[in-house]
Coordinates of C-alpha atoms in Angstrom, one line a residue:
Chain A
M1 CA 127.0 12.9 97.0
E2 CA 126.1 16.2 98.5
Q3 CA 122.5 16.8 99.5
N4 CA 120.7 20.2 99.1
F5 CA 118.7 21.0 102.2
L6 CA 117.2 24.0 104.0
T7 CA 117.0 24.5 107.8
V8 CA 113.6 24.7 109.3
T9 CA 114.2 28.4 110.2
Q10 CA 115.2 29.1 106.6
L11 CA 112.0 27.6 105.3
N12 CA 109.9 29.2 107.9
N13 CA 111.5 32.6 107.2
Y14 CA 110.9 32.0 103.5
L15 CA 107.2 31.2 104.2
K16 CA 106.9 34.3 106.4
R17 CA 108.3 36.5 103.6
I18 CA 105.8 35.0 101.1
I19 CA 102.9 35.5 103.5
D20 CA 104.0 39.1 104.5
S21 CA 104.2 40.1 100.9
E22 CA 100.7 38.9 100.1
Y23 CA 98.6 41.9 100.4
L24 CA 95.3 40.1 99.7
I25 CA 95.5 38.7 103.2
K26 CA 96.4 41.9 105.0
N27 CA 93.8 44.0 106.7
I28 CA 90.9 41.8 105.9
S29 CA 87.6 41.1 107.7
I30 CA 86.5 37.5 108.3
V31 CA 83.4 36.1 109.8
G32 CA 83.2 33.0 111.9
E33 CA 82.3 31.3 115.2
V34 CA 84.4 31.7 118.3
S35 CA 85.9 28.6 119.8
G36 CA 88.3 28.0 122.8
F37 CA 88.4 31.7 123.8
S38 CA 91.0 32.5 126.5
I39 CA 92.9 35.5 127.7
S40 CA 96.4 35.5 129.1
R41 CA 98.3 38.7 129.9
N42 CA 96.0 40.9 127.9
I43 CA 96.3 38.6 124.8
A44 CA 93.3 36.6 123.6
Y45 CA 93.8 33.2 122.0
F46 CA 91.0 31.5 120.2
S47 CA 89.9 29.8 117.0
L48 CA 87.5 31.1 114.4
K49 CA 85.7 28.4 112.6
D50 CA 82.9 27.6 110.2
E51 CA 81.4 24.3 109.2
S52 CA 84.4 22.9 107.5
S53 CA 87.5 25.0 108.5
L54 CA 89.3 26.6 111.4
L55 CA 91.8 29.4 111.9
S56 CA 94.0 30.3 114.9
V57 CA 93.5 33.8 116.2
V58 CA 95.6 36.1 118.4
M59 CA 94.2 39.3 119.6
F60 CA 96.4 41.9 121.5
D61 CA 95.0 44.4 124.0
A62 CA 92.2 42.0 124.6
D63 CA 91.2 43.5 128.0
N64 CA 89.9 46.6 126.2
K65 CA 88.1 44.7 123.5
Y66 CA 84.8 42.9 123.2
K67 CA 85.0 39.4 124.8
P68 CA 82.8 37.0 122.8
A69 CA 81.3 33.8 124.1
N70 CA 82.3 30.5 122.6
G71 CA 80.0 29.7 119.7
E72 CA 79.2 33.4 119.1
S73 CA 79.5 34.7 115.5
I74 CA 81.9 37.5 115.2
I75 CA 83.6 39.6 112.6
L76 CA 87.4 40.0 113.0
T77 CA 89.5 42.6 111.2
G78 CA 93.3 42.0 110.9
S79 CA 96.0 40.3 108.9
I80 CA 97.4 36.8 108.4
N81 CA 100.7 36.3 110.1
Y82 CA 103.2 33.5 109.9
Y83 CA 104.7 32.7 113.3
V84 CA 108.2 31.6 112.5
K85 CA 109.1 30.2 115.9
G86 CA 106.0 27.9 116.1
G87 CA 105.7 27.3 112.4
K88 CA 102.0 28.3 112.6
I89 CA 99.7 30.5 110.6
T90 CA 97.6 32.8 112.9
F91 CA 95.2 35.6 112.3
N92 CA 96.3 38.8 114.2
A93 CA 92.9 40.5 115.0
T94 CA 93.0 44.2 115.6
K95 CA 89.2 44.7 115.8
I96 CA 86.4 42.4 116.9
E97 CA 82.7 43.1 116.2
K98 CA 79.5 41.2 116.8
Y99 CA 78.2 39.6 113.7
G100 CA 74.7 40.9 112.8
L101 CA 73.5 43.8 114.9
G102 CA 76.1 44.5 117.5
K103 CA 75.1 45.2 121.1
L104 CA 75.9 48.9 120.8
Y105 CA 73.8 49.2 117.7
E106 CA 70.9 47.4 119.4
D107 CA 71.2 49.7 122.4
F108 CA 71.3 52.7 120.0
L109 CA 68.1 51.5 118.2
K110 CA 66.3 50.9 121.5
L111 CA 67.2 54.3 122.9
K112 CA 66.3 56.0 119.7
E113 CA 62.9 54.3 119.6
Q114 CA 62.2 55.2 123.3
L115 CA 63.2 58.9 122.9
T116 CA 61.2 59.1 119.6
S117 CA 58.1 57.9 121.4
E118 CA 58.6 60.4 124.1
G119 CA 58.8 63.1 121.5
L120 CA 62.3 64.3 122.2
F121 CA 63.1 64.5 118.5
D122 CA 60.0 66.3 117.5
S123 CA 60.7 69.2 115.2
K124 CA 58.3 71.4 117.2
Y125 CA 60.9 71.5 120.0
K126 CA 63.7 72.6 117.7
K127 CA 64.9 76.0 118.5
A128 CA 66.0 78.4 115.7
L129 CA 69.5 79.7 115.6
P130 CA 69.6 83.1 117.2
S131 CA 70.0 86.0 114.8
K132 CA 72.6 87.6 117.1
I133 CA 75.5 85.3 118.0
E134 CA 78.4 86.9 119.8
R135 CA 79.6 84.1 122.1
V136 CA 79.6 80.4 121.1
G137 CA 80.0 77.7 123.8
V138 CA 81.9 74.8 122.4
I139 CA 82.0 71.4 124.2
T140 CA 84.7 69.2 123.0
S141 CA 88.2 67.9 123.8
K142 CA 90.9 70.5 124.3
T143 CA 93.3 68.4 122.3
G144 CA 92.8 67.3 118.8
A145 CA 91.7 68.9 115.6
V146 CA 88.1 69.6 116.4
I147 CA 88.5 72.8 118.4
Q148 CA 91.2 74.0 115.9
D149 CA 88.8 73.3 113.0
I150 CA 86.0 75.2 114.6
K151 CA 88.4 78.1 115.5
N152 CA 89.9 78.2 112.0
V153 CA 86.7 78.0 110.0
G154 CA 84.8 80.2 112.5
F155 CA 87.3 83.1 112.7
R156 CA 87.9 83.0 108.9
R157 CA 84.2 83.7 108.5
N158 CA 83.7 86.1 111.4
K159 CA 86.3 87.7 113.6
N160 CA 83.7 89.1 115.9
I161 CA 82.6 86.0 117.7
E162 CA 84.0 84.8 120.9
I163 CA 84.5 81.1 121.4
V164 CA 84.2 79.7 124.9
L165 CA 85.6 76.2 125.2
Y166 CA 84.4 73.8 127.8
P167 CA 87.0 71.0 127.6
V168 CA 85.6 67.5 128.1
K169 CA 86.5 63.9 127.6
V170 CA 84.8 62.9 124.3
Q171 CA 85.2 59.1 124.8
G172 CA 85.7 56.6 127.5
D173 CA 84.4 56.3 131.0
N174 CA 82.2 59.1 132.2
A175 CA 82.6 61.1 129.1
E176 CA 78.8 61.4 128.8
K177 CA 78.6 62.8 132.3
E178 CA 81.2 65.5 131.5
I179 CA 79.4 66.4 128.3
A180 CA 76.0 66.7 130.1
T181 CA 77.6 68.8 132.9
A182 CA 79.1 71.1 130.2
I183 CA 75.7 71.5 128.4
N184 CA 74.0 72.4 131.7
F185 CA 76.8 74.8 132.5
F186 CA 76.5 76.6 129.2
N187 CA 72.7 76.7 129.5
N188 CA 73.2 79.1 132.5
Y189 CA 76.2 80.9 131.1
N190 CA 76.9 83.9 128.9
V191 CA 76.8 82.1 125.5
D192 CA 74.3 82.5 122.7
I193 CA 74.6 79.0 121.3
I194 CA 76.2 75.6 122.2
I195 CA 78.2 73.4 119.8
V196 CA 78.8 69.8 121.0
A197 CA 81.5 68.4 118.8
R198 CA 83.7 65.4 118.3
G199 CA 85.9 64.1 115.5
G200 CA 85.3 60.7 113.7
G201 CA 85.8 57.4 115.6
S202 CA 84.5 53.9 116.1
A203 CA 81.0 53.2 117.3
E204 CA 82.5 52.7 120.8
D205 CA 84.3 56.0 120.6
L206 CA 81.0 57.8 119.7
Q207 CA 79.1 56.0 122.4
P208 CA 78.9 59.0 124.9
F209 CA 76.9 60.8 122.3
N210 CA 74.4 57.9 122.1
T211 CA 73.6 58.1 125.8
E212 CA 70.3 58.9 127.4
I213 CA 71.8 61.4 129.8
V214 CA 73.3 63.5 127.0
A215 CA 70.1 63.3 124.9
R216 CA 67.9 64.5 127.8
T217 CA 70.3 67.2 128.8
V218 CA 70.3 68.5 125.2
F219 CA 66.5 68.3 125.1
N220 CA 66.2 70.3 128.4
C221 CA 68.7 72.9 127.4
T222 CA 66.9 76.2 126.7
K223 CA 69.7 77.4 124.5
P224 CA 70.1 76.1 120.9
V225 CA 72.4 73.2 120.6
V226 CA 74.2 72.2 117.5
S227 CA 75.6 68.7 117.3
A228 CA 78.7 67.9 115.2
V229 CA 79.8 64.4 116.1
G230 CA 81.9 62.1 113.9
H231 CA 81.9 62.1 110.1
E232 CA 79.1 63.0 107.8
T233 CA 77.9 59.4 107.7
D234 CA 77.9 58.9 111.5
F235 CA 74.5 59.5 113.2
T236 CA 74.3 59.6 117.0
I237 CA 71.4 60.1 119.3
I238 CA 72.5 63.7 120.0
D239 CA 72.1 64.5 116.3
F240 CA 68.4 63.7 116.5
V241 CA 67.7 65.7 119.7
A242 CA 69.9 68.7 118.9
D243 CA 68.3 71.8 117.4
L244 CA 70.6 71.5 114.4
R245 CA 72.8 68.7 113.3
A246 CA 76.1 69.6 111.5
P247 CA 77.7 66.8 109.5
T248 CA 81.2 67.8 110.9
P249 CA 82.7 70.2 113.4
S250 CA 83.9 72.5 110.5
A251 CA 80.4 72.5 109.1
A252 CA 79.1 73.5 112.6
A253 CA 81.4 76.5 112.6
E254 CA 80.1 77.4 109.1
L255 CA 76.5 77.2 110.3
V256 CA 77.0 79.1 113.5
F257 CA 79.5 81.8 112.5
A258 CA 77.8 84.3 110.2
D259 CA 80.0 84.9 107.2
T260 CA 81.1 88.6 107.5
T261 CA 83.3 88.3 104.4
T262 CA 80.1 88.2 102.2
Y263 CA 78.9 91.2 104.2
L264 CA 82.2 92.9 103.4
Q265 CA 81.5 92.4 99.7
K266 CA 77.9 93.6 100.1
I267 CA 79.0 96.7 101.9
K268 CA 81.6 97.5 99.3
M269 CA 78.9 97.1 96.6
L270 CA 76.5 99.3 98.5
N271 CA 79.1 101.9 98.9
I272 CA 79.8 101.9 95.1
R273 CA 76.1 102.2 94.3
M274 CA 75.7 105.0 96.9
N275 CA 78.6 107.0 95.4
N276 CA 77.4 106.5 91.9
S277 CA 73.9 107.6 92.7
I278 CA 75.0 110.7 94.6
Q279 CA 77.3 111.5 91.8
Y280 CA 74.5 111.2 89.3
I281 CA 72.3 113.4 91.4
F282 CA 75.1 116.0 91.6
D283 CA 75.7 115.8 87.9
K284 CA 72.0 116.3 87.3
F285 CA 71.9 119.3 89.7
E286 CA 75.0 120.8 88.2
G287 CA 73.4 120.4 84.7
K288 CA 70.4 122.3 86.0
I289 CA 72.6 125.0 87.4
N290 CA 74.5 125.3 84.2
N291 CA 71.3 125.4 82.2
S292 CA 70.0 128.2 84.4
L293 CA 73.2 130.1 84.2
E294 CA 73.2 129.8 80.5
K295 CA 69.7 131.0 80.3
C296 CA 70.6 133.9 82.6
L297 CA 73.6 134.8 80.5
N298 CA 71.5 134.6 77.3
I299 CA 68.9 136.9 78.7
C300 CA 71.5 139.4 80.0
E301 CA 73.3 139.3 76.7
S302 CA 70.2 140.0 74.7
K303 CA 69.2 142.8 77.1
I304 CA 72.7 144.3 76.8
T305 CA 72.5 144.1 73.1
S306 CA 69.2 145.7 72.9
S307 CA 70.3 148.4 75.4
E308 CA 73.4 149.0 73.4
Y309 CA 71.3 149.4 70.3
F310 CA 68.9 151.7 72.0
I311 CA 71.8 153.8 73.4
K312 CA 73.5 153.9 70.0
A313 CA 70.3 155.0 68.3
N314 CA 69.6 157.6 70.9
C315 CA 73.1 158.9 70.8
Q316 CA 72.9 159.2 67.1
K317 CA 69.6 161.0 67.4
M318 CA 71.2 163.3 70.0
V319 CA 74.2 164.0 67.8
H320 CA 71.9 164.6 64.9
L321 CA 69.7 166.9 66.9
T322 CA 72.6 168.8 68.3
D323 CA 74.2 169.2 64.9
S324 CA 71.1 170.7 63.4
Q325 CA 70.6 173.0 66.5
I326 CA 74.1 174.2 66.1
E327 CA 73.6 174.8 62.4
L328 CA 70.4 176.7 63.1
N329 CA 72.1 178.8 65.7
N330 CA 75.0 179.5 63.4
L331 CA 72.6 180.7 60.7
R332 CA 70.8 182.9 63.2
F333 CA 74.1 184.2 64.4
S334 CA 75.4 185.1 61.0
T335 CA 72.1 186.9 60.1
I336 CA 72.3 188.9 63.3
N337 CA 75.9 189.5 62.7
E338 CA 75.2 190.7 59.2
K339 CA 72.5 193.0 60.6
L340 CA 74.8 194.2 63.2
N341 CA 77.5 194.8 60.6
S342 CA 75.1 196.8 58.5
L343 CA 74.3 198.9 61.5
N344 CA 77.9 199.6 62.4
P345 CA 78.4 203.4 62.3
E346 CA 81.9 203.0 61.1
K347 CA 80.5 201.7 57.9
I348 CA 78.6 205.1 57.5
F349 CA 81.8 207.0 58.2
K350 CA 83.5 204.9 55.5
L351 CA 80.9 206.1 53.1
G352 CA 82.1 209.6 53.7
Y353 CA 79.6 210.8 56.3
S354 CA 80.9 212.6 59.4
V355 CA 79.4 213.7 62.7
L356 CA 79.2 217.3 63.8
T357 CA 79.0 218.1 67.5
K358 CA 79.2 221.3 69.5
N359 CA 80.2 221.0 73.1
N360 CA 79.7 217.2 72.7
E361 CA 76.2 217.8 71.5
L362 CA 75.1 216.4 68.2
I363 CA 74.2 219.0 65.6
K364 CA 71.0 217.9 63.9
D365 CA 70.0 221.3 62.2
C366 CA 71.5 224.7 61.4
S367 CA 69.6 226.6 64.1
Q368 CA 72.0 225.1 66.6
I369 CA 74.9 226.8 65.0
H370 CA 76.0 230.4 65.4
D371 CA 78.9 232.5 64.2
N372 CA 82.2 231.9 65.9
D373 CA 81.1 228.5 67.3
I374 CA 83.8 225.9 67.6
L375 CA 82.4 222.8 66.1
N376 CA 83.9 219.3 66.2
I377 CA 83.8 217.1 63.1
R378 CA 84.3 213.5 63.6
F379 CA 85.6 211.6 60.6
F380 CA 86.1 207.9 60.0
D381 CA 89.6 208.1 61.4
E382 CA 89.9 211.3 63.5
N383 CA 88.4 214.5 64.9
I384 CA 89.0 218.1 63.9
N385 CA 87.7 221.3 65.4
V386 CA 86.5 224.1 63.1
K387 CA 85.4 227.7 63.7
V388 CA 82.2 229.0 62.1
T389 CA 83.1 232.3 60.4
K390 CA 79.9 233.3 58.8
L391 CA 76.6 231.8 58.6
E392 CA 75.0 232.1 55.3
E393 CA 71.3 232.6 55.0
Chain B
M1 CA 72.5 95.1 115.3
F2 CA 74.7 94.4 112.3
E3 CA 72.1 92.9 110.0
E4 CA 69.7 95.8 110.7
L5 CA 72.5 98.2 109.8
I6 CA 73.1 96.4 106.5
A7 CA 69.4 96.4 105.8
K8 CA 69.2 100.2 106.5
L9 CA 72.2 100.9 104.3
E10 CA 70.5 98.9 101.5
E11 CA 67.3 100.9 102.0
I12 CA 69.2 104.2 101.7
V13 CA 71.0 103.1 98.5
N14 CA 67.7 102.0 96.9
K15 CA 66.2 105.3 97.9
L16 CA 69.1 107.2 96.4
E17 CA 68.9 105.1 93.2
S18 CA 65.2 105.7 92.8
G19 CA 65.9 109.3 91.7
K20 CA 63.0 110.5 93.7
T21 CA 65.0 112.3 96.3
G22 CA 65.9 116.0 96.1
V23 CA 69.5 117.2 96.3
E24 CA 69.3 118.2 100.0
E25 CA 67.6 114.9 101.0
S26 CA 70.1 113.0 98.9
I27 CA 73.0 114.6 100.6
S28 CA 71.6 113.8 104.1
L29 CA 70.8 110.2 103.0
F30 CA 74.3 109.9 101.7
K31 CA 75.8 111.2 104.9
E32 CA 73.7 108.7 106.9
G33 CA 74.7 105.9 104.5
A34 CA 78.3 106.7 104.8
E35 CA 78.1 106.6 108.6
I36 CA 76.3 103.3 108.6
S37 CA 78.8 101.8 106.2
K38 CA 81.7 103.0 108.3
K39 CA 80.0 101.5 111.4
C40 CA 79.5 98.1 109.6
L41 CA 83.1 98.0 108.5
T42 CA 84.3 98.8 112.0
I43 CA 82.1 96.0 113.4
I44 CA 83.5 93.5 110.8
N45 CA 87.1 94.5 111.2
S46 CA 87.1 95.0 115.0
G47 CA 88.2 91.4 115.2
K48 CA 87.8 90.3 118.8
E49 CA 88.6 86.8 117.6
S50 CA 89.1 85.5 121.0
I51 CA 88.9 81.9 122.3
K52 CA 88.5 81.3 126.0
E53 CA 88.4 78.3 128.1
I54 CA 86.3 77.3 131.1
K55 CA 88.6 76.2 133.9
K56 CA 87.6 74.6 137.2
D57 CA 89.9 75.1 140.1
M58 CA 90.4 72.6 143.0
L59 CA 87.4 74.0 144.9
G60 CA 85.2 73.5 141.8
E61 CA 85.2 77.3 141.2
I62 CA 84.7 78.0 137.5
T63 CA 86.6 80.8 135.7
E64 CA 87.1 81.8 132.1
V65 CA 90.7 82.1 130.9
P66 CA 92.2 82.6 127.5
A67 CA 92.6 79.2 125.9
T68 CA 96.0 77.9 125.3
F69 CA 96.8 75.0 123.0
D70 CA 100.0 73.0 122.9

């Protein structure tokens, strides 16, 4: 009879698959007491236990992590792993923290209390942001998103500000000294304001910003300092001592870089209003001019009309007067003419009268005439000479 | 100062809108306002937009150079 069986490896691989597919035991945090802690080649081996149970733990990169004492309560974060070769379940810890208040946190609280009592956080020492900001000193890492965020947000708001970056280590050994040096440098340098910034990180990563040296340097700095360390929920000592705390580096850029785009809108609006009001004033003025012109025209027109009327009337009068004068003159002329006509000697000749002359002398009575005189008789149409033959008595 | 210029421009516009200014005064106010507005726009758009970096040389001498990012 054939028997069905599995090899140990097959079973262990199967178990590993089951455990790896179980997400409820991946990336979890567990609390317990440390037992049998040892480090070999940068790997820590120990057990985590409570009153009734025990779990094997492996922790890589142990030299750079917190080293607990046996019996100490800790919180481990990591995942359950099935070790096929040894057929053992272990907890692969990626993070180790003290249970309760960690040492870092205790140090933080102690320093905070001390500096508070010294008055370093007093609002009376907070400097206002300058109204004129042209050069901003930024203290942060040259690599990473922080300086890019500040640059992007800042220049989007205002293209007129210069950023001066003082690159520093923002975590690890001596980072706090570099940061303090940078703050002191900018305090005596041509910048109007200082931003000390760092992206999010663990409590250990943010540690340089929780140091006394950084806190005191910020306090002694005569230029306004804006802190922008970690995420919005992270509070570090520098946040309390800084003149202004920005929740994030981008927010710091927003606080420091005056937004000229709103000014642009404002200037556009002011220009529109200015144009409208000058147009209105011109229209009003034009209206006044038009009114005055109209008035002038009306007055001129009426004057012209009345003058025209006057001239017409006078002309008529003149014509009238002239006509009557002519008539009168005509009348006088015809009377005179008539008179003249009646006096015309030719008219008398025509009646049959004639003129008698002797030697061109008019004969008015007979005593002027003698016998044999040659007399001239002038008739209507011609003259004749006659000889007196005999005078009769 | 930029903010002062904006405030001055605002004051000029308010004055013009009040209707209390004569034609000649209005024209000179308008001229002044137009100049200020031009100045403001020049300031906004001049765009220095520079980022510099403090560099220490081997002797500890500090200089300011244009920042370069990889």
